[in-house]
Short mmCIF file of C-alpha atoms in Angstrom, two decimals:
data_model
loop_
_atom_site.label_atom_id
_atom_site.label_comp_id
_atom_site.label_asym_id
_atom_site.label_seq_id
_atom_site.Cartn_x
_atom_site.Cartn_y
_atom_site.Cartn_z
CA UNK A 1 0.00 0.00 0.00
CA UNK A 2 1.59 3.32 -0.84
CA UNK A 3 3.27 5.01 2.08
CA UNK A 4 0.23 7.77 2.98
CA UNK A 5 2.95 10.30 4.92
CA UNK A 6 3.88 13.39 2.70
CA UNK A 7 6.74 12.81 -0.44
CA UNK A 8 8.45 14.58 -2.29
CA UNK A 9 6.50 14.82 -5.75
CA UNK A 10 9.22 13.62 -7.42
CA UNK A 11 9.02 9.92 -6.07
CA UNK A 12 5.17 9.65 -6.73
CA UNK A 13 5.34 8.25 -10.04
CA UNK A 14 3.69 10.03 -13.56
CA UNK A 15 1.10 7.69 -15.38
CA UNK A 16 0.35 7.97 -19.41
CA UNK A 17 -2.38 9.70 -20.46
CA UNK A 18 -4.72 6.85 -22.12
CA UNK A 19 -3.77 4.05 -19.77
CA UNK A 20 -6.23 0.85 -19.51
CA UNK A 21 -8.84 0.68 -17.30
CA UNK A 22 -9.24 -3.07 -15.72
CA UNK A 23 -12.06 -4.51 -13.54
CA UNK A 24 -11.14 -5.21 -9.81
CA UNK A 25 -12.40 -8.71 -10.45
CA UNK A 26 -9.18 -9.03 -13.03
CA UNK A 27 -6.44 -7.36 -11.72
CA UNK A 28 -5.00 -11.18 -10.84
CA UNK A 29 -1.92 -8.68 -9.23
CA UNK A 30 -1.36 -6.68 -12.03
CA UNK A 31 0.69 -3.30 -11.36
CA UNK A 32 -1.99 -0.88 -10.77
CA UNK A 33 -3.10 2.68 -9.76
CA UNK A 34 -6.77 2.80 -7.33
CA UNK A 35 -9.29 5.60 -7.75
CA UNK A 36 -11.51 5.95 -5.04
CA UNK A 37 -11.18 2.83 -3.36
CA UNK A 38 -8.72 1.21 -1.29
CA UNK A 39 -5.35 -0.40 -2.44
CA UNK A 40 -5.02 -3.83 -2.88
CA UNK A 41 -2.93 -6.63 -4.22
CA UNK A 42 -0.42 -4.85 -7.28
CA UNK A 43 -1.10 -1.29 -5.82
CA UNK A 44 1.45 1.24 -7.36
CA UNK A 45 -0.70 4.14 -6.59
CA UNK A 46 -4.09 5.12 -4.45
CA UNK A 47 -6.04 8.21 -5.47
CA UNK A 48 -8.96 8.05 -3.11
CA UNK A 49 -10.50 10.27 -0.17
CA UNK A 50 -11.70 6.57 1.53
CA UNK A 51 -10.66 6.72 5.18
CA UNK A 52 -6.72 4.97 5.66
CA UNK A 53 -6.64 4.38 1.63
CA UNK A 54 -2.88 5.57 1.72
CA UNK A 55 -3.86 8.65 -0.82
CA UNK A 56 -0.13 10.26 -0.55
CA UNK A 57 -1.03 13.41 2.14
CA UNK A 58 -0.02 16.36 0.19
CA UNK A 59 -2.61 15.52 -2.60
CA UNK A 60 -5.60 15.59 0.09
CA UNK A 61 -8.44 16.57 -0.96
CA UNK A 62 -12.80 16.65 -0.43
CA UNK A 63 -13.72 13.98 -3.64
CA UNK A 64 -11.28 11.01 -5.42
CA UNK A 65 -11.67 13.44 -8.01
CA UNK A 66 -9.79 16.37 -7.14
CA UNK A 67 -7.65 14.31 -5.23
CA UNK A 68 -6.89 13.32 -9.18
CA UNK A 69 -6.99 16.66 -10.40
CA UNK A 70 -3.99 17.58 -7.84
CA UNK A 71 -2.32 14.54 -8.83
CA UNK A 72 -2.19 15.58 -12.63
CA UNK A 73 -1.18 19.58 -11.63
CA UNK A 74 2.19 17.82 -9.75
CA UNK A 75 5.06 18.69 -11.87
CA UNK A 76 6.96 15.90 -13.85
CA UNK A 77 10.40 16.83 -12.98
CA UNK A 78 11.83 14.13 -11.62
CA UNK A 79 8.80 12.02 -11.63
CA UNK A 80 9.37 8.29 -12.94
CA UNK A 81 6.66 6.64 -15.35
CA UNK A 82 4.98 3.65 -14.71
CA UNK A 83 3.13 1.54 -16.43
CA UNK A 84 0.03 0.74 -14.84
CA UNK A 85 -3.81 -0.77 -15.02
CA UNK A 86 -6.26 1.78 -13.58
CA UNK A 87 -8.96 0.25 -11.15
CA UNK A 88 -11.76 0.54 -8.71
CA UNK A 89 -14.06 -1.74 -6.91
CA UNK A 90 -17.78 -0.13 -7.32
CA UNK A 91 -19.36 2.28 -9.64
CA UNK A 92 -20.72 5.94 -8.62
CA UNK A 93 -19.98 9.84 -9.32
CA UNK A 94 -16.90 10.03 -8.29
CA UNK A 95 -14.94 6.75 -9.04
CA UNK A 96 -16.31 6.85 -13.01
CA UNK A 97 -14.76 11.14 -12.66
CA UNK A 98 -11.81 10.44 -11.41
CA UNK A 99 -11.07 7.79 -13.25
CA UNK A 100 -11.72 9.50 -16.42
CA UNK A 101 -10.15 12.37 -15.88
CA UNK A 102 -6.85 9.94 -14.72
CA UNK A 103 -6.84 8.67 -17.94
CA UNK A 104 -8.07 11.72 -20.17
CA UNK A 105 -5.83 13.85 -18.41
CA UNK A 106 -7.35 17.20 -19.84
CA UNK A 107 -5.69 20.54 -19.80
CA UNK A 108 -5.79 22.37 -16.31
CA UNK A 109 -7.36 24.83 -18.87
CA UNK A 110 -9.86 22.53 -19.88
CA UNK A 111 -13.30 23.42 -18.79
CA UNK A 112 -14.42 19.59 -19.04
CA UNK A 113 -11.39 19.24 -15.92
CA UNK A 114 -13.34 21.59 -13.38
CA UNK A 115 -16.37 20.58 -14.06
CA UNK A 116 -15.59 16.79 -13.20
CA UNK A 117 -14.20 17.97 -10.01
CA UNK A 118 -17.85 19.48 -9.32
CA UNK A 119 -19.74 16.89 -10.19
CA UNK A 120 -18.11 14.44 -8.31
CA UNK A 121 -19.00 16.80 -5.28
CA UNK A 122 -22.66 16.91 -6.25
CA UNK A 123 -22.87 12.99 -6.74
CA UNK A 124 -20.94 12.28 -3.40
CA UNK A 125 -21.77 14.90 -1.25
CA UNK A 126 -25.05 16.40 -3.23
CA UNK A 127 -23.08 19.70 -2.74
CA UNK A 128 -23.22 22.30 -5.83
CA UNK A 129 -23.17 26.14 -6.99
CA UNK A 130 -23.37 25.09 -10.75
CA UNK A 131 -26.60 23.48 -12.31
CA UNK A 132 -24.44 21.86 -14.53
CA UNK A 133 -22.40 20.07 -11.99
CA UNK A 134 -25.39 18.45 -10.51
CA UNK A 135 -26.90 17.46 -14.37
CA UNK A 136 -23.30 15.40 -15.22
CA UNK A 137 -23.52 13.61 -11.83
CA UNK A 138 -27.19 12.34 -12.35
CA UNK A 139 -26.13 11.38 -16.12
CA UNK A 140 -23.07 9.45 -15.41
CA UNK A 141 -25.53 7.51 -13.05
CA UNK A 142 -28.23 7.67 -14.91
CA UNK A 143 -26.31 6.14 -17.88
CA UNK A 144 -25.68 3.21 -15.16
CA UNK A 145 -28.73 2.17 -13.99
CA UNK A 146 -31.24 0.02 -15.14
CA UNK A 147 -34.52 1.95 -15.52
CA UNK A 148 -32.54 5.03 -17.17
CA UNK A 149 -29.66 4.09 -18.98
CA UNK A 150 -30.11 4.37 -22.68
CA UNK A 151 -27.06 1.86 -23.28
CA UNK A 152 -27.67 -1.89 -24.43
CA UNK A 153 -24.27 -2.78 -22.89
CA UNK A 154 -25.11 -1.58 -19.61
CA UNK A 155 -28.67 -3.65 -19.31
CA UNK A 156 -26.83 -6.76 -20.33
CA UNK A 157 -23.86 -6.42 -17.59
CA UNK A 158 -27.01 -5.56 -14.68
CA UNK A 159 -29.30 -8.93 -16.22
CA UNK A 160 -25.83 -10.96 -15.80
CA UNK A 161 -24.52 -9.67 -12.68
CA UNK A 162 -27.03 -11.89 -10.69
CA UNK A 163 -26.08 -10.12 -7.66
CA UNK A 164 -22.63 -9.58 -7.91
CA UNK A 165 -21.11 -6.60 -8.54
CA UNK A 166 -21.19 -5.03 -12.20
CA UNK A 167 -18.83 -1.99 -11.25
CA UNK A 168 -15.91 -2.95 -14.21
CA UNK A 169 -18.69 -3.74 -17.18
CA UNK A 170 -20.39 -0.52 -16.23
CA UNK A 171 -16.90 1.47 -16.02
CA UNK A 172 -16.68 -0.14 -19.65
CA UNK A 173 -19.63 1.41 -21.43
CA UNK A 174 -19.78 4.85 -19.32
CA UNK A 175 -16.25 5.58 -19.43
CA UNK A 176 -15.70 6.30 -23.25
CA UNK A 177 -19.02 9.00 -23.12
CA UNK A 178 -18.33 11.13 -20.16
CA UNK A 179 -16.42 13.63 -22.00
CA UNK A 180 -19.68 14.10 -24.04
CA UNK A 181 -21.47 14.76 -21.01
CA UNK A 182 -19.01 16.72 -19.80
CA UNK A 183 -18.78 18.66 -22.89
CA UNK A 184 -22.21 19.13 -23.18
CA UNK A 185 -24.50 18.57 -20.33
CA UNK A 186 -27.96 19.46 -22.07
CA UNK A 187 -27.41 17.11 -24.80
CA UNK A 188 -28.27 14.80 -22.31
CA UNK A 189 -31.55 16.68 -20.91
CA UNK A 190 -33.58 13.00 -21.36
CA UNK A 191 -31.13 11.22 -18.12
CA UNK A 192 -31.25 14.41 -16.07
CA UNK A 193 -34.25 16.26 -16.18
CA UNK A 194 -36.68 14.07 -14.60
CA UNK A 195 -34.77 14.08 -11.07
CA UNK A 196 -33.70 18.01 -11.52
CA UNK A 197 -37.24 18.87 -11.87
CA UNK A 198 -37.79 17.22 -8.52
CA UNK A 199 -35.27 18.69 -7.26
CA UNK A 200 -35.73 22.54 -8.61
CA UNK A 201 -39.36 21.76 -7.15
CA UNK A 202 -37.70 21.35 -3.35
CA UNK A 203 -35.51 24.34 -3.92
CA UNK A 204 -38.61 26.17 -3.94
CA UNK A 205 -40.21 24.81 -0.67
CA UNK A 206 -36.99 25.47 0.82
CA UNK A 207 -36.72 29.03 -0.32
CA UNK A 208 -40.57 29.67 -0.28
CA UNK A 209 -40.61 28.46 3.63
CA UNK A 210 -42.71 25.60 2.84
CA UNK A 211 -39.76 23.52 4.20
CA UNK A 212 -38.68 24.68 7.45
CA UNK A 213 -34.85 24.57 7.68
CA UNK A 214 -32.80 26.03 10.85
CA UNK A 215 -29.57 25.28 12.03
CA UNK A 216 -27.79 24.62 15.12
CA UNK A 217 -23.83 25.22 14.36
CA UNK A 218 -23.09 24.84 17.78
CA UNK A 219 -24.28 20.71 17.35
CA UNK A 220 -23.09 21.31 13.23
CA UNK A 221 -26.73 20.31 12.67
CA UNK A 222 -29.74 20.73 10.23
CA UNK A 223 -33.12 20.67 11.07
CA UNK A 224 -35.43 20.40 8.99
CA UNK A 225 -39.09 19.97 9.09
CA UNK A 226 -41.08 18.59 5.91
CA UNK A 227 -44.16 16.67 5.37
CA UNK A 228 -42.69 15.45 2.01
CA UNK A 229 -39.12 14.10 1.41
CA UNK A 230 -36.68 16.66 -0.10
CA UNK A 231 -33.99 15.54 -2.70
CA UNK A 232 -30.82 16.06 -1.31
CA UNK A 233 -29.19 17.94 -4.24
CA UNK A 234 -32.21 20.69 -3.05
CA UNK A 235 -31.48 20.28 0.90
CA UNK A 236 -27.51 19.88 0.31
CA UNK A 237 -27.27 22.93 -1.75
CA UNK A 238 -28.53 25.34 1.29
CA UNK A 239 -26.81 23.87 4.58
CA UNK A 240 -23.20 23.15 5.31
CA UNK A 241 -23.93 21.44 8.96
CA UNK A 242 -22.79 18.06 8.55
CA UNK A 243 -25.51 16.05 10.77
CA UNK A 244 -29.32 16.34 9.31
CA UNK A 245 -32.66 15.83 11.36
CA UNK A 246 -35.25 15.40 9.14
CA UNK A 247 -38.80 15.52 11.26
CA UNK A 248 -41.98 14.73 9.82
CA UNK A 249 -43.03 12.84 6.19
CA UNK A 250 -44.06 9.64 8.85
CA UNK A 251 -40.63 9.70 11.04
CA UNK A 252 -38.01 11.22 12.28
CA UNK A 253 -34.61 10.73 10.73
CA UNK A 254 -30.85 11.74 11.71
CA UNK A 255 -28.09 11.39 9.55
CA UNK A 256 -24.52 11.90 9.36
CA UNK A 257 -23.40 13.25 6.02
CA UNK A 258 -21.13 11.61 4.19
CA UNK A 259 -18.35 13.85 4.21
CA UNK A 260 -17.74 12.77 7.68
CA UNK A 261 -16.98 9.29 6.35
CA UNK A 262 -13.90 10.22 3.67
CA UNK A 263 -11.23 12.01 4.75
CA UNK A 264 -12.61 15.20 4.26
CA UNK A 265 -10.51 18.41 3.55
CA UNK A 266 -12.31 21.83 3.05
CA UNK A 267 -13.09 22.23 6.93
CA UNK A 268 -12.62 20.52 10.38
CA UNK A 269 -15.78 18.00 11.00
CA UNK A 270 -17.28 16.93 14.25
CA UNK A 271 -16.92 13.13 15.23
CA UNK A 272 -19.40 10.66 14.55
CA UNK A 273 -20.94 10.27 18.37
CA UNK A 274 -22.59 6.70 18.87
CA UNK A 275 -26.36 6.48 18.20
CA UNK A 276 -26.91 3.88 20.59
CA UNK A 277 -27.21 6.20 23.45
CA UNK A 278 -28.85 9.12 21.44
CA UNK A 279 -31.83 6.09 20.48
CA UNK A 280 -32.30 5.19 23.93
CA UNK A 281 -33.09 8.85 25.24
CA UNK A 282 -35.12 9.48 22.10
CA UNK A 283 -37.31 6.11 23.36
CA UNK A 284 -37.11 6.99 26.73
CA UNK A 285 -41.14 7.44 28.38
CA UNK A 286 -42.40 6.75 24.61
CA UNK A 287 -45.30 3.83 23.95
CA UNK A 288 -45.20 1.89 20.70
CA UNK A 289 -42.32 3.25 18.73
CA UNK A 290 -38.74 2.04 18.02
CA UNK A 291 -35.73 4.20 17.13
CA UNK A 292 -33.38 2.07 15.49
CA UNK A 293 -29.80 2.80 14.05
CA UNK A 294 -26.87 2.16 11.95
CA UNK A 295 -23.20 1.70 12.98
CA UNK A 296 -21.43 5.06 12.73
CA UNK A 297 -18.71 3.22 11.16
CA UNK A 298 -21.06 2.58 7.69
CA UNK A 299 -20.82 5.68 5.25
CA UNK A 300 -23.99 6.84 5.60
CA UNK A 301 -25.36 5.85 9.26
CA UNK A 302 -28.97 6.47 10.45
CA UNK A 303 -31.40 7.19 13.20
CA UNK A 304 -35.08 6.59 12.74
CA UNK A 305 -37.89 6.41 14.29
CA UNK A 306 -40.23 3.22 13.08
CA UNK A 307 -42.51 0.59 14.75
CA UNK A 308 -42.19 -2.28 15.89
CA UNK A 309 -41.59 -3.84 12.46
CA UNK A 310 -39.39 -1.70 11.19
CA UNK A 311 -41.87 1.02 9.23
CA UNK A 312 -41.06 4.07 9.34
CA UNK A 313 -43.42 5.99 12.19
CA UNK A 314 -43.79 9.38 13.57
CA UNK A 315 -43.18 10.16 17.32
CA UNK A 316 -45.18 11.23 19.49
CA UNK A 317 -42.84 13.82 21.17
CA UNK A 318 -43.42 17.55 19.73
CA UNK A 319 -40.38 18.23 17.25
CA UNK A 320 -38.76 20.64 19.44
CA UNK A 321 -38.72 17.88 22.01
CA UNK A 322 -36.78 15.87 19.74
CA UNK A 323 -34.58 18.80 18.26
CA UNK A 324 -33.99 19.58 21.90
CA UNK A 325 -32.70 16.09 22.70
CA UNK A 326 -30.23 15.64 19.65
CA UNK A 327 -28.83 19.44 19.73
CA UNK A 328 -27.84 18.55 23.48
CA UNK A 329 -26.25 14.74 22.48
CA UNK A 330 -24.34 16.37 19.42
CA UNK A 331 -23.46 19.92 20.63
CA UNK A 332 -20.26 20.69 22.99
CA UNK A 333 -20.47 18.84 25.85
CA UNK A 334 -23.09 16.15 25.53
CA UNK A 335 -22.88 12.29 25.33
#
């Protein structure tokens, strides 16, 4: 596994623009450089914001992607080639980015270069001041997926993968198009514009007040109070705080964002503080309800509130009850 403390740029090695792309599944130890993933067996190189990937420290950065991007801007004085496979072990925004641009290797000029960088913050983190950042993530997953994807190559890996995991046949067919999505966003209106109307429609309720949305900085926490779910590239787009209470819709939800999963750069976050304990004041006095949890150690770990068989249920306590009990577990001082 590469050596994660700080080099020199000159013994982190250059790779050729063009270089292969191979599935996990048939690296069989082959030299070879990781985007957003882990190293493993063969590793020359890891590129990824996954937490102890071994991403060399000086190239730190939010998304896999601009982790990338700084890679590529390191000069090549000095720097050794090597000739390397290019790999990662699932498909989403920012593994099919970063792996592009790795072996595209645009221009820093390049206007198709920036704009990966922002879209694989929209598709990881749902964060975005560009429209058009947010319309290449949902097409380079929308080109993925089976009810969307316009691509006969893609529907035959997803009917064969018979629950294994597609990620290098999918890397296949998107790959070669995301510089035409990149290029030109709107040519591909048809995979985008179904889920940005949705989400256009929730920046609305959020800015019209039909969505109620206060923070607490002191906890680094949303609240936000809905009777419909909100898409998150709406509710992302107006609130930095990096825990979310969602109260109403049938439940109550709490979830840590996952920027606190990835080795996140842009800002100092908050731990990830047990739910256990946070659940069992939440249920404390309450009849009939359950408040069950994920491990903080998944990427995306919840709290929710839910019956006795696991549907999703509203509590009974008023929602500044409940705001009032999480603010005080998350904020300085509590556990």
């Amino acid at each position: 596994m590469p050596d994660p403390s700080p080099q020199e740029p000159s013994t982190l090695p250059r790779i050729a623009p063009g270089s292969a792309f191979v599935s996990w599944e048939n690296l069989n130890g082959r030299p070879n450089a990781v985007v957003d993933a882990r190293a493993t067996h063969g590793t020359l190189l890891t590129l990824s914001h996954h937490p102890d990937a071994g991403s060399p420290a000086q190239l730190r950065a939010d998304t896999s992607t601009a982790i990338v991007d700084r890679f590529l801007a390191l000069p090549d004085a000095g720097r050794e080639a090597v000739d390397v496979v290019l790999t990662n072990d699932h498909y989403d925004e920012d593994g099919v980015l970063g792996l592009w641009l790795l072996i595209e290797q645009p221009g820093q000029g390049d206007p198709t270069r920036s704009l990966a960088c922002a879209a694989a913050a929209a598709g990881d983190f749902a964060t975005w001041s560009r429209p058009e950042a947010a319309w290449c993530a949902i097409a380079v997953m929308a080109l993925a997926e089976a009810p969307t994807t316009p691509l006969p190559g893609v529907r035959r890996a997803l009917r064969r993968a018979l629950g294994t995991d597609p990620a290098g046949a999918l890397y296949a067919e998107v790959l070669p198009r995301v510089r035409r999505v990149l290029e030109d966003p709107e040519r591909f209106t048809e995979l985008w514009q179904p889920r940005w109307t949705s989400v256009t429609r929730d920046l609305d309720r959020l800015d019209g007040g039909m969505v109620s949305l206060e923070e607490d900085p002191a906890a680094d926490l949303a609240i936000v109070e809905t009777d419909e779910p909100i898409d998150d590239l709406a509710l992302m787009a107006r609130t930095p705080m990096s825990r979310v209470l969602t109260i109403g819709g049938g439940g109550t939800t709490l979830r840590y964002r996952y920027e606190t999963w990835v080795e996140f750069a842009s800002r100092p976050l908050p731990p990830r503080l047990p739910l256990g304990p946070l659940a069992e004041r939440l249920a404390d006095g309450e009849e009939g309800l359950d408040w069950r949890f994920d491990d903080v150690a998944a990427p995306r770990p919840r709290l929710w509130s839910c019956d006795f068989h696991g549907r999703p249920a509203p509590s009974a306590q008023e929602p500044a009850a409940i705001r009032a009990i999480v603010a005080d577990y998350l904020g300085p001082g509590g556990t």
